[in-house]
Coordinates of C-alpha atoms in Angstrom, one line a residue:
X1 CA 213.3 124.5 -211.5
X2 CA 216.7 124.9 -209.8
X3 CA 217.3 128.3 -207.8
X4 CA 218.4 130.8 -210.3
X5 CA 217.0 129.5 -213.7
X6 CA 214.0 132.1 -213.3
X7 CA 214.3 135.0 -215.1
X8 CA 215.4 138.6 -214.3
X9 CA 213.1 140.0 -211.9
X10 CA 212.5 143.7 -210.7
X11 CA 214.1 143.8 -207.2
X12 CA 210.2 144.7 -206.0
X13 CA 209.6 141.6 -207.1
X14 CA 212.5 139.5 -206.2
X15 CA 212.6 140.8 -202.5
X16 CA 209.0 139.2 -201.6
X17 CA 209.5 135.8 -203.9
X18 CA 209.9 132.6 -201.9
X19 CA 210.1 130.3 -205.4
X20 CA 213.3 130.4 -207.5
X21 CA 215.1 133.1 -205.5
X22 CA 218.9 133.3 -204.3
X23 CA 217.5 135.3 -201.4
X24 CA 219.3 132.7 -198.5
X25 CA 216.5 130.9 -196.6
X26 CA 217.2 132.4 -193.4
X27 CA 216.3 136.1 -194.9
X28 CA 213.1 134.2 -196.7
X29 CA 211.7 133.4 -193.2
X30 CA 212.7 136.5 -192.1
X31 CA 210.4 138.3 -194.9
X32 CA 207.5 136.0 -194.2
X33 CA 207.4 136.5 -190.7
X34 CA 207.9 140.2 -191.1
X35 CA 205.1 140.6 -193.0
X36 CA 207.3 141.0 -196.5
X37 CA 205.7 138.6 -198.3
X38 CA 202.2 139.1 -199.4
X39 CA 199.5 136.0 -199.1
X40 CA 196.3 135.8 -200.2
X41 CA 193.8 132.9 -198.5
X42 CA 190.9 132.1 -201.1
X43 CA 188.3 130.4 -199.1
X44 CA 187.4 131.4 -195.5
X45 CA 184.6 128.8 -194.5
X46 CA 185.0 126.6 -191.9
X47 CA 188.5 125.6 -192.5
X48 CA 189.7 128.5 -194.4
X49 CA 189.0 131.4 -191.9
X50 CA 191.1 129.6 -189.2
X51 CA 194.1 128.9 -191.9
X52 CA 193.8 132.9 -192.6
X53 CA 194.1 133.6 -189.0
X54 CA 197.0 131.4 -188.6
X55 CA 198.6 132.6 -191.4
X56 CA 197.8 136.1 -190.3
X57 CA 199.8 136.0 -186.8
X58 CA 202.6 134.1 -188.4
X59 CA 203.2 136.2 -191.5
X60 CA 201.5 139.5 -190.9
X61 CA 200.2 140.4 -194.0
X62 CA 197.3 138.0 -195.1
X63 CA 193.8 139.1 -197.4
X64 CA 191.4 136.5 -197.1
X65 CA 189.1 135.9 -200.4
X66 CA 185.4 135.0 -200.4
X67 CA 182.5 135.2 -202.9
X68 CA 180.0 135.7 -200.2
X69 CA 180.1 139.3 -199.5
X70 CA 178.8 138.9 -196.0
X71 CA 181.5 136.3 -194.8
X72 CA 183.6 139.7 -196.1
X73 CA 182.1 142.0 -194.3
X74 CA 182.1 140.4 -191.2
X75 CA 185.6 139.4 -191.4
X76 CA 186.8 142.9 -192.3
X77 CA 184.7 144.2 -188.9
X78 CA 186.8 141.8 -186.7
X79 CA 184.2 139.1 -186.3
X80 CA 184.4 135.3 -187.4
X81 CA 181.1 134.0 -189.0
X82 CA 182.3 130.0 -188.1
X83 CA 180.6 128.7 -184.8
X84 CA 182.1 126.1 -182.5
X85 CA 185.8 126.8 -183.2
X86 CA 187.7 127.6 -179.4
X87 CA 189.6 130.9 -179.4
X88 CA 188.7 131.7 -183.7
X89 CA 186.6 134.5 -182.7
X90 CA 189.3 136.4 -180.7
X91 CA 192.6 135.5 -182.8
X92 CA 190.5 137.5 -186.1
X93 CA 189.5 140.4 -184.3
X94 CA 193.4 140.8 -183.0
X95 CA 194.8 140.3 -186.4
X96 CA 192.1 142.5 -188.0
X97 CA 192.6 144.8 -185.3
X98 CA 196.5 144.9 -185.8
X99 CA 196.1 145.2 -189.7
X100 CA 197.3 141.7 -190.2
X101 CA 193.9 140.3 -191.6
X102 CA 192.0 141.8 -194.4
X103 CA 189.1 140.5 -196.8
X104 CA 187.6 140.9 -199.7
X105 CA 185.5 139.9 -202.4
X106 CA 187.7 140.5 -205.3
X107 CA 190.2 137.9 -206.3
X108 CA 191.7 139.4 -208.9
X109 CA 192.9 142.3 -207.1
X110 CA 194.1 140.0 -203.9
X111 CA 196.2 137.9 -206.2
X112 CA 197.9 140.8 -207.8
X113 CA 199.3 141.9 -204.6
X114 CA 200.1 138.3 -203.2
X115 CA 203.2 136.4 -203.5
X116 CA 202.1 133.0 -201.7
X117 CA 198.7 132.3 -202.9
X118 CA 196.4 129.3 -200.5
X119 CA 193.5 127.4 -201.8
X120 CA 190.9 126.1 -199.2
X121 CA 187.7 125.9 -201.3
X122 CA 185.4 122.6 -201.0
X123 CA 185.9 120.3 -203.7
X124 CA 182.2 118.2 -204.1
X125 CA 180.6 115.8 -206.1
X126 CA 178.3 115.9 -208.7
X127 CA 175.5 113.7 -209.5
X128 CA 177.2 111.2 -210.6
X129 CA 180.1 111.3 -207.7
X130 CA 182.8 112.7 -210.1
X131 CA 184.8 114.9 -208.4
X132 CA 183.5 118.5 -209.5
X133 CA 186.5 121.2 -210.1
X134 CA 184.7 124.1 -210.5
X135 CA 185.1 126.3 -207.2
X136 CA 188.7 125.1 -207.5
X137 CA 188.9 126.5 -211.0
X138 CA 187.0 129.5 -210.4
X139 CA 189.9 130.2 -207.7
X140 CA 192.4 129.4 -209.6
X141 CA 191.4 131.4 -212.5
X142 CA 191.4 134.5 -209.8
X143 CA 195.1 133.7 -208.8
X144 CA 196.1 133.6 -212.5
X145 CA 195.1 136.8 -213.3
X146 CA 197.2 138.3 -210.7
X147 CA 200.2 135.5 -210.8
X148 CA 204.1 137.3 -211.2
X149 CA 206.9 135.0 -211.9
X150 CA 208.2 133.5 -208.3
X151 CA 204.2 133.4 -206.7
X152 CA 203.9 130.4 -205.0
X153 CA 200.5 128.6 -204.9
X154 CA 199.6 126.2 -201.7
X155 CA 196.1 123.8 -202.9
X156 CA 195.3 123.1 -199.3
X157 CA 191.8 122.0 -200.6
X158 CA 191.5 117.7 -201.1
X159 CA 191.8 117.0 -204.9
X160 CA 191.7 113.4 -206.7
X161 CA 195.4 112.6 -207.0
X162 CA 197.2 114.4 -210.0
X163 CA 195.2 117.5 -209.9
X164 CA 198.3 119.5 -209.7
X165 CA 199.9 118.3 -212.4
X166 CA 198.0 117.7 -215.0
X167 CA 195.1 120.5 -214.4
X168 CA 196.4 123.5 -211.8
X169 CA 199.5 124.2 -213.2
X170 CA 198.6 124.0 -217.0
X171 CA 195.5 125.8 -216.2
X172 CA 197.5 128.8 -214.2
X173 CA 200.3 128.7 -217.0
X174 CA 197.8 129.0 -219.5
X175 CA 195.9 131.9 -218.1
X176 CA 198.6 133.9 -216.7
X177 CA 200.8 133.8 -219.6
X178 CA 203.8 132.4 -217.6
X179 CA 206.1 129.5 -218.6
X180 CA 204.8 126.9 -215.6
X181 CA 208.7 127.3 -214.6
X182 CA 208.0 130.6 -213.4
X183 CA 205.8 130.2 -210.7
X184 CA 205.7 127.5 -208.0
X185 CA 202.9 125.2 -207.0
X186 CA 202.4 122.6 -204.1
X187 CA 199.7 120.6 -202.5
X188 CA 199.7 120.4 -199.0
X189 CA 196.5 118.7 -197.2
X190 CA 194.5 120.3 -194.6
X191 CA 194.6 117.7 -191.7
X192 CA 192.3 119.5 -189.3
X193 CA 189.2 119.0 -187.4
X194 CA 186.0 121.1 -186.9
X195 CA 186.3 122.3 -183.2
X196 CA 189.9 121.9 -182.9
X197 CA 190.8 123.8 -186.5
X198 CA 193.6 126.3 -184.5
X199 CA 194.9 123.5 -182.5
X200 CA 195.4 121.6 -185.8
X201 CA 196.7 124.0 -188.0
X202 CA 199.2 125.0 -185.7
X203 CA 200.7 121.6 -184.9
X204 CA 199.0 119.0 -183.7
X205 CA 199.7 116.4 -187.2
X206 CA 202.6 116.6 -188.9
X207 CA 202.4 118.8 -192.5
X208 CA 202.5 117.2 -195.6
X209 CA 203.9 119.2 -198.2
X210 CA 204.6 117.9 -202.2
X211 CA 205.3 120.2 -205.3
X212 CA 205.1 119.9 -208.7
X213 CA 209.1 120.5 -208.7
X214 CA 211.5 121.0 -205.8
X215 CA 211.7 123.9 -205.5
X216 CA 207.6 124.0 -204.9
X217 CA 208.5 121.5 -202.5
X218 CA 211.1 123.7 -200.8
X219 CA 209.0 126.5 -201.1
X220 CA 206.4 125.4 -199.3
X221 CA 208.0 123.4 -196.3
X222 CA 209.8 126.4 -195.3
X223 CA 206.7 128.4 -195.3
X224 CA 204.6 125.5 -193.1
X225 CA 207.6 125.3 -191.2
X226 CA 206.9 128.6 -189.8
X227 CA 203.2 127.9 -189.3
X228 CA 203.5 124.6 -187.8
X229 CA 205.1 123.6 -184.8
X230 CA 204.8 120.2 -185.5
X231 CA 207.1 118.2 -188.1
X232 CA 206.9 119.1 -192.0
X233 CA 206.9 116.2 -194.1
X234 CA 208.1 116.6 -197.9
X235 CA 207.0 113.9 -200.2
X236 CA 207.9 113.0 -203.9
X237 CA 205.7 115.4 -205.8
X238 CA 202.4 116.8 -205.6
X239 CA 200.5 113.8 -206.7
X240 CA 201.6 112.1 -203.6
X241 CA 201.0 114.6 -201.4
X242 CA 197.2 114.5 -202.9
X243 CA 197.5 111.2 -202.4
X244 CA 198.2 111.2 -199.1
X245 CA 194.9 112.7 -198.1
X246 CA 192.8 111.1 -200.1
X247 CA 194.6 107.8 -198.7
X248 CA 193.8 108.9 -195.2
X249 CA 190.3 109.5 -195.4
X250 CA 189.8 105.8 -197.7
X251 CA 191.4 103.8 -194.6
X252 CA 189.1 105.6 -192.0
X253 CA 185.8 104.7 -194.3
X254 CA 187.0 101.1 -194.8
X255 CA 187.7 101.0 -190.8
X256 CA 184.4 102.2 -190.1
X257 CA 182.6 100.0 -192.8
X258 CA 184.3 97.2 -191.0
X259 CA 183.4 98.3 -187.9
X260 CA 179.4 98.5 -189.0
X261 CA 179.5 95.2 -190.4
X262 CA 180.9 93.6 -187.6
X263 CA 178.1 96.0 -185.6
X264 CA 175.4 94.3 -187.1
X265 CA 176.1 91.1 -185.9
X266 CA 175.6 91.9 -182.7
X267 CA 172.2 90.7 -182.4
X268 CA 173.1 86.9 -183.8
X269 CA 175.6 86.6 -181.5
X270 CA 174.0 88.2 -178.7
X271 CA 176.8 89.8 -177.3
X272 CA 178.0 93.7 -177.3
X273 CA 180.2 94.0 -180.5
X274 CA 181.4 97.4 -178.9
X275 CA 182.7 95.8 -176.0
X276 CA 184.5 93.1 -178.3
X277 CA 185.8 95.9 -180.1
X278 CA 187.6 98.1 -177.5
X279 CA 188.7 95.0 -176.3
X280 CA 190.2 93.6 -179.2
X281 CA 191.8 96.8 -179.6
X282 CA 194.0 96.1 -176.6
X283 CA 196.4 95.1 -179.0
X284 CA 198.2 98.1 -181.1
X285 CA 198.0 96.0 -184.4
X286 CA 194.3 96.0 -184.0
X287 CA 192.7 99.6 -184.9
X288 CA 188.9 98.7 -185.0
X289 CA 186.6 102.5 -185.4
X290 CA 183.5 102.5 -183.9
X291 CA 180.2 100.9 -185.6
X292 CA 177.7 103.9 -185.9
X293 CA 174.4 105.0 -188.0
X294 CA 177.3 106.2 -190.8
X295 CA 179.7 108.3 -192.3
X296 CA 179.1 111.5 -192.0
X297 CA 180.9 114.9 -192.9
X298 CA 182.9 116.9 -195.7
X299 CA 185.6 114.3 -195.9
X300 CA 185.3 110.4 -195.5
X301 CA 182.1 109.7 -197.2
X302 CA 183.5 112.0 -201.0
X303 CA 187.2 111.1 -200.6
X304 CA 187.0 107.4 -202.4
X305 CA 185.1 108.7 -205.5
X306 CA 188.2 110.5 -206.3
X307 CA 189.5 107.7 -206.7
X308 CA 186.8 105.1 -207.7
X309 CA 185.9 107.8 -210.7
X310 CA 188.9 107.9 -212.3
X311 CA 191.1 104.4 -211.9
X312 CA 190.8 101.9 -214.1
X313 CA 191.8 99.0 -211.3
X314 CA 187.8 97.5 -209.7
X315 CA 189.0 98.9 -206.3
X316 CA 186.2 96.6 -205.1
X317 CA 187.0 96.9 -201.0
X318 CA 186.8 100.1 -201.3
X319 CA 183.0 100.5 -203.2
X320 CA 181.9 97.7 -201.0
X321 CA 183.1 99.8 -197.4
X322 CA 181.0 103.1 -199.4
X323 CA 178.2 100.6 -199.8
X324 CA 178.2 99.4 -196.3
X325 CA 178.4 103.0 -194.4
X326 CA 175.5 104.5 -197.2
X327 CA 173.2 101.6 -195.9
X328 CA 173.6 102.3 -192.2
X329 CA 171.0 104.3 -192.1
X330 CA 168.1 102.4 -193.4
X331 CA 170.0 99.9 -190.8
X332 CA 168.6 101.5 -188.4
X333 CA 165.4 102.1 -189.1
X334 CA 165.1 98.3 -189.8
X335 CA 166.0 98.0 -186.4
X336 CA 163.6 100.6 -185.1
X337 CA 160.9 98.8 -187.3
X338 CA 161.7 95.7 -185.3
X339 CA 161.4 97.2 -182.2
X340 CA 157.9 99.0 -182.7
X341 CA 156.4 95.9 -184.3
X342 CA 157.6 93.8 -180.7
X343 CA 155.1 96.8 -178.9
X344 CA 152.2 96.4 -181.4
X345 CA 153.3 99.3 -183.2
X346 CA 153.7 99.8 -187.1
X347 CA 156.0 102.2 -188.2
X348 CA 153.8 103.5 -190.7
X349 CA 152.3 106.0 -189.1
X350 CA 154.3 106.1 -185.8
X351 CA 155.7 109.4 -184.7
X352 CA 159.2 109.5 -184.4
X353 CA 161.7 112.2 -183.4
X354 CA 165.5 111.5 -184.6
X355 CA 168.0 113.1 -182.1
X356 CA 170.9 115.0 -183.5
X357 CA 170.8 116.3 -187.6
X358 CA 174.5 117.4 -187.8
X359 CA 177.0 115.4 -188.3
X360 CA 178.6 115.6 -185.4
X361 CA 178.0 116.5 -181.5
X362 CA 178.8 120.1 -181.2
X363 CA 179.2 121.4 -185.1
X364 CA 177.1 123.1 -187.0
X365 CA 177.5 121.0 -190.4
X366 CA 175.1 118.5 -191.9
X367 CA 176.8 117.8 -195.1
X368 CA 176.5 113.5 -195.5
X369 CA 174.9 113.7 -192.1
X370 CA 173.9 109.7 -191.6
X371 CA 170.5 111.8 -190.2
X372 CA 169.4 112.7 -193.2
X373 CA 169.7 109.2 -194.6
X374 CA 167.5 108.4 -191.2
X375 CA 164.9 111.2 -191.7
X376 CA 164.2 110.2 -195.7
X377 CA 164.2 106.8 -194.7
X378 CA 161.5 107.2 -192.1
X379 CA 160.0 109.4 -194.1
X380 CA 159.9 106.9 -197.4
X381 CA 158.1 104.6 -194.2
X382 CA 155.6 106.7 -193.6
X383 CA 156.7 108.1 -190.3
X384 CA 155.5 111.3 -189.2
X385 CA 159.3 112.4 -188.3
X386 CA 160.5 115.1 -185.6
X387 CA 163.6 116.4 -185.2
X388 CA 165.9 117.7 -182.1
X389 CA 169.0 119.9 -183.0
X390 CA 170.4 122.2 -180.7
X391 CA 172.6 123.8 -183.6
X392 CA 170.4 123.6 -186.6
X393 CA 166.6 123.9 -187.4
X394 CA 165.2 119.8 -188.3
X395 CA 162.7 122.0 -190.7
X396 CA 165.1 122.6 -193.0
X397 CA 165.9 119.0 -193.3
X398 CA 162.3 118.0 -193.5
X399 CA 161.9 117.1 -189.8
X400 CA 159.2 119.0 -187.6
X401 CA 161.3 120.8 -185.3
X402 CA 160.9 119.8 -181.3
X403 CA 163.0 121.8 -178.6
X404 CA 164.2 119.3 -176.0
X405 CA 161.6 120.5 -174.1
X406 CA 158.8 119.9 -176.4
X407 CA 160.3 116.4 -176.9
X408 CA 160.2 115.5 -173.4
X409 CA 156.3 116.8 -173.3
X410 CA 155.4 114.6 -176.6
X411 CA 154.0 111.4 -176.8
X412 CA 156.2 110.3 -179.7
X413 CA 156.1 106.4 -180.2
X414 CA 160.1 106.1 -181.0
X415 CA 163.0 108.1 -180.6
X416 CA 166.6 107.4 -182.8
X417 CA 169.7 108.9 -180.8
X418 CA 171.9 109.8 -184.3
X419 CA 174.0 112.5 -183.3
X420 CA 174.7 112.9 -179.2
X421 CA 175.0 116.6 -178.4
X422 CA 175.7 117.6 -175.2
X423 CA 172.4 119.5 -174.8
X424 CA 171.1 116.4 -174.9
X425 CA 172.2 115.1 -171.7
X426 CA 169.7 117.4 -169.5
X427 CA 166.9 115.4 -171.2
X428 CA 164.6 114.0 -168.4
X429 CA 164.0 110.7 -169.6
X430 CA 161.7 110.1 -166.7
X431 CA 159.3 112.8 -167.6
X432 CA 158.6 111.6 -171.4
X433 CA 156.1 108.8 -172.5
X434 CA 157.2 105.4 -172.8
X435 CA 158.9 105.2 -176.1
X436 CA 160.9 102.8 -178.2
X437 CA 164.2 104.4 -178.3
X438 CA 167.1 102.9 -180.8
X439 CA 170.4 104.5 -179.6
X440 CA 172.7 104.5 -182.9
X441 CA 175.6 105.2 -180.9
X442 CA 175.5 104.1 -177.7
X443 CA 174.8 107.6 -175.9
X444 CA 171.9 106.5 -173.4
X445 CA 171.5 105.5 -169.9
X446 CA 168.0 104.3 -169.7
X447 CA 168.1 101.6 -167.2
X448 CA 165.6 102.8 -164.3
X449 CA 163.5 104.1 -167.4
X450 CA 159.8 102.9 -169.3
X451 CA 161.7 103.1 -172.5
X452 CA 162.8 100.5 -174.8
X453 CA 166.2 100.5 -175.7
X454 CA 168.0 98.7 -178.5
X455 CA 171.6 100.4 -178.8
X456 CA 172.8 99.6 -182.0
X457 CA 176.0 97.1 -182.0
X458 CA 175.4 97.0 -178.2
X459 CA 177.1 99.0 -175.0
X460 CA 180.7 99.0 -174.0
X461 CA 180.0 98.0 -170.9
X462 CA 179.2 94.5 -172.3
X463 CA 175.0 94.8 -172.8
X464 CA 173.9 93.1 -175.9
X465 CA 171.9 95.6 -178.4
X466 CA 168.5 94.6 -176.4
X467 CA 169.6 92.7 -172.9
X468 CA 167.6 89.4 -172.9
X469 CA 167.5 89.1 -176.6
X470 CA 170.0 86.3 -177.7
X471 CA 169.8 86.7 -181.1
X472 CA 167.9 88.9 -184.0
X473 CA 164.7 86.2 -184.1
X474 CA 164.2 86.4 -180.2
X475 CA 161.7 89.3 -179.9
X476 CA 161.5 89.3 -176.3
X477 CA 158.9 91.3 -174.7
X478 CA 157.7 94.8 -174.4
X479 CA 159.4 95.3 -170.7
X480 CA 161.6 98.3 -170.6
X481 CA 165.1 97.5 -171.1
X482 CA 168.2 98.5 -169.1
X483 CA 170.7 99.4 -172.0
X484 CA 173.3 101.6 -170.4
X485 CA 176.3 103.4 -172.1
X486 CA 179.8 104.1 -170.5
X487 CA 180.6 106.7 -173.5
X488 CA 180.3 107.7 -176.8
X489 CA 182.4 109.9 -178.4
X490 CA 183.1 111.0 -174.9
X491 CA 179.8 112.2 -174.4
X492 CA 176.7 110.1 -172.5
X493 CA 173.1 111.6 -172.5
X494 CA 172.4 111.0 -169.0
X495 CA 171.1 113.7 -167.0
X496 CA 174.8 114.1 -165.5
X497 CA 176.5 114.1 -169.0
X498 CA 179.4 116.4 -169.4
X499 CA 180.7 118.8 -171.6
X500 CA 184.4 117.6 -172.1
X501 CA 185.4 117.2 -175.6
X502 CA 186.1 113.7 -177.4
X503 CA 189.7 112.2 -176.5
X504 CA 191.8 111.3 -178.5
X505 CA 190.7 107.9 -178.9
X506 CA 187.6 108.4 -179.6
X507 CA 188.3 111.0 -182.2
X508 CA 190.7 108.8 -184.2
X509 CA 188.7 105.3 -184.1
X510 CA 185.7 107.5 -185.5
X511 CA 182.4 105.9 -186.8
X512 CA 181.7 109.5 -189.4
X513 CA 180.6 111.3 -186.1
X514 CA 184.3 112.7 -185.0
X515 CA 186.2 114.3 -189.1
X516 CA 189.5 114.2 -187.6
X517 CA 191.0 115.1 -190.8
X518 CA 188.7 117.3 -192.4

């Protein structure tokens, strides 16, 4: 739709529209950052309550939208509800406090008094890994029964490629009543990271934005021009722009299935395939992720079935790198397996405690955690399984829950490092029974310890996955091994371990336990 095809609007009406107004851009910005211009953020989980409170200080005017009544409620009293997010908690209460941030339950009534309308819900899988709409549609059914000719709607939430197109903007037109000329609609892909979510959203990638005409695509830029510091990006249309993400989180799983495979052969060739990695990666044409227990997260592991379920090419790299990453973690208990049976011990039975359930060191999400592939594989075993989680209770993920404490006080037979959380590094080593300890991600210093330790695709520091073992057949013996770790992730669980957070090549050569791009 070309500026000035829409129809004669009230002047209420046309003051506040960013899509298919002759208002000069210059006086658009204006209105947005003066708080003129309504929005309406459905969505405020983990990624959608720091994309309200962005949009908040930036335009002024912002009601955030949930269905769980006591996200609501705590929003509306100043408070944020998401943990682990630097500075979240004190930018809500200042917009709440300033009347810039509001919440509510009702949808509906947000959308009738929005004029920019931004969709942040989850879109899952069901059982059979088709990409499952619903939340998406439930939202978008809200919006529609409050949309007014020059609304703009931003899907910041990852749909398969097309979405937009052929299923948003025929179901708003449909429901609203408005010709789909009336109202404008773009996709623009959250690129941002649990921990670092206000960092991200305010610049640290460049913004992607694609509409379903150009005028959405105008729309939208000038509006994440204002929110962004960094560059924004128009593509084609909105299908690319969907694309886009979806493309980003396919390359990272094929990386890291890549990297696992070449993980596993560390054993045969007796040799540290981390070290070979980082060092191969000397050269910028070489990218290599890290090799890890798997893919974990709200991103990598779904991304390719929105794909894979609905293209009619094989796509057969990418449903062999899903197939790689999903096996990691009965990977690893092989390998613990191995490593009990060279003490005398059977892993039916033994009592194992599995370090780390969330997907990541420091955040409080377990969605595709690789340690719950680890747990039911165990489990399926018959393992008595532990589990240690600073964040989350291992009960609620079938794991009898052990304090770090407690673990250092019980005589477990084996111990698999899954997720390395800072806590983790006051763990006295020295204190706990000898143990068979299989570190998935290269996180230990156990050299002057009883323990033995197999790291999982070897240390960067150049130690082979058990030092003295030349290949997978040598079983060695039951002396305690001296596997030691420079870093993972940035983090090491020696006693002396710090706090800092993952740099930024860690975070972007990822093995599931660092979502970049969320």
């Amino acid at each position: 739709m070309q500026t000035g095809d829409a129809p004669e609007q009230p002047e209420s009406v046309r003051k506040t529209a960013l899509y298919g107004t002759a208002v000069p851009a210059d006086r658009q910005r204006e209105r947005l950052t003066d708080g003129d211009v309504p929005v309406a953020v459905y969505g405020l989980g983990k990624m959608g309550l720091p994309l309200a409170a962005v949009y908040a200080e930036t335009a002024g005017n912002v009601t955030g939208v949930d269905i769980d009544p006591a996200v609501v409620e705590t929003v509306t009293a100043g408070e944020s509800h998401v943990v682990g997010e630097p500075d979240l908690a004190e930018l809500v209460a200042e917009q709440v406090r300033q009347g810039r941030l509001d919440a509510t339950t009702d949808g509906p009534a947000a959308a009738a008094e929005a004029r920019v309308h931004v969709i942040i819900v989850p879109t899952l899988l069901d059982e059979e890994n088709e990409p499952n709409l619903t939340t998406v549609e439930s939202v978008a059914a809200d919006i529609a029964a409050g949309l007014s000719p020059g609304d703009l709607v931003i899907a910041e939430s990852t749909l398969p490629p097309g979405t937009c197109r052929d299923v948003l903007q025929p179901f708003l037109a449909a429901e609203s009543g408005l010709d789909p000329e009336e109202f404008g609609l773009a996709f623009c892909p959250e690129r941002t990271s649990s921990g670092t979510a206000l960092r991200d959203i305010r610049g640290q990638y460049p913004k992607v934005v694609g509409g379903t005409d150009d005028e959405s695509t105008r729309a939208a830029a000038l509006v994440y021009d204002e929110l962004s510091a960094n560059d924004v990006h128009p593509v084609a249309d909105a299908t690319t722009a969907e694309a886009v993400k979806v493309f980003e989180g396919i390359y990272r799983d094929v990386n890291i299935a890549l990297a696992n495979e070449l993980g596993r052969l560390a054993d045969d060739l007796g040799i540290s395939v981390r070290e070979a990695i980082e060092t191969a990666n000397d050269l910028p044409m070489c990218q290599l992720h890290d090799p890890g227990p798997g893919v974990g997260g709200h991103c990598i592991p779904y991304y390719p079935h929105f794909l894979l379920s609905q293209m009619d090419e094989p796509m057969a790299l990418t449903r062999t790198a899903r197939a790689v990453n999903e096996s990691m973690p009965s990977v690893v208990v092989d390998r613990l397996d191995r490593e009990l049976a060279a003490v005398g011990t059977d892993l039916d039975g033994a009592s194992i405690a599995v370090l780390g359930i969330t997907y990541r060191p420091g955040v409080e999400e377990t969605r595709a955690s690789p340690a719950l592939g680890v747990i039911d594989e165990l489990q399926e075993r018959g393992a008595d399984v532990a589990g240690v989680d600073p964040l989350v209770d291992p009960a609620d993920y079938g794991a009898r829950p052990l304090s770090i404490d407690e673990f250092e006080s019980s005589a477990v037979d084996g111990a698999v490092v899954v997720t390395p959380h800072d806590e983790f590094g006051r763990i006295d080593w020295d204190a706990a029974e000898p143990m068979v300890v299989v570190d998935g991600r290269d996180a230990t210093e156990l050299e002057e310890t009883t323990h033995r330790v197999y790291t999982l695709a070897g240390s960067r520091r150049g130690r082979p996955p058990r030092p003295g073992a030349r290949s997978a057949s040598s079983e060695g013996d039951a002396n305690p091994t001296d596997a030691v770790s420079e870093e993972s992730d940035g983090r090491r669980l020696s006693e002396d371990a710090g706090g800092d957070s993952p740099n930024e090549s860690a975070a972007n050569r990822t093995d599931g336990g660092t979502d970049v791009q969320g």
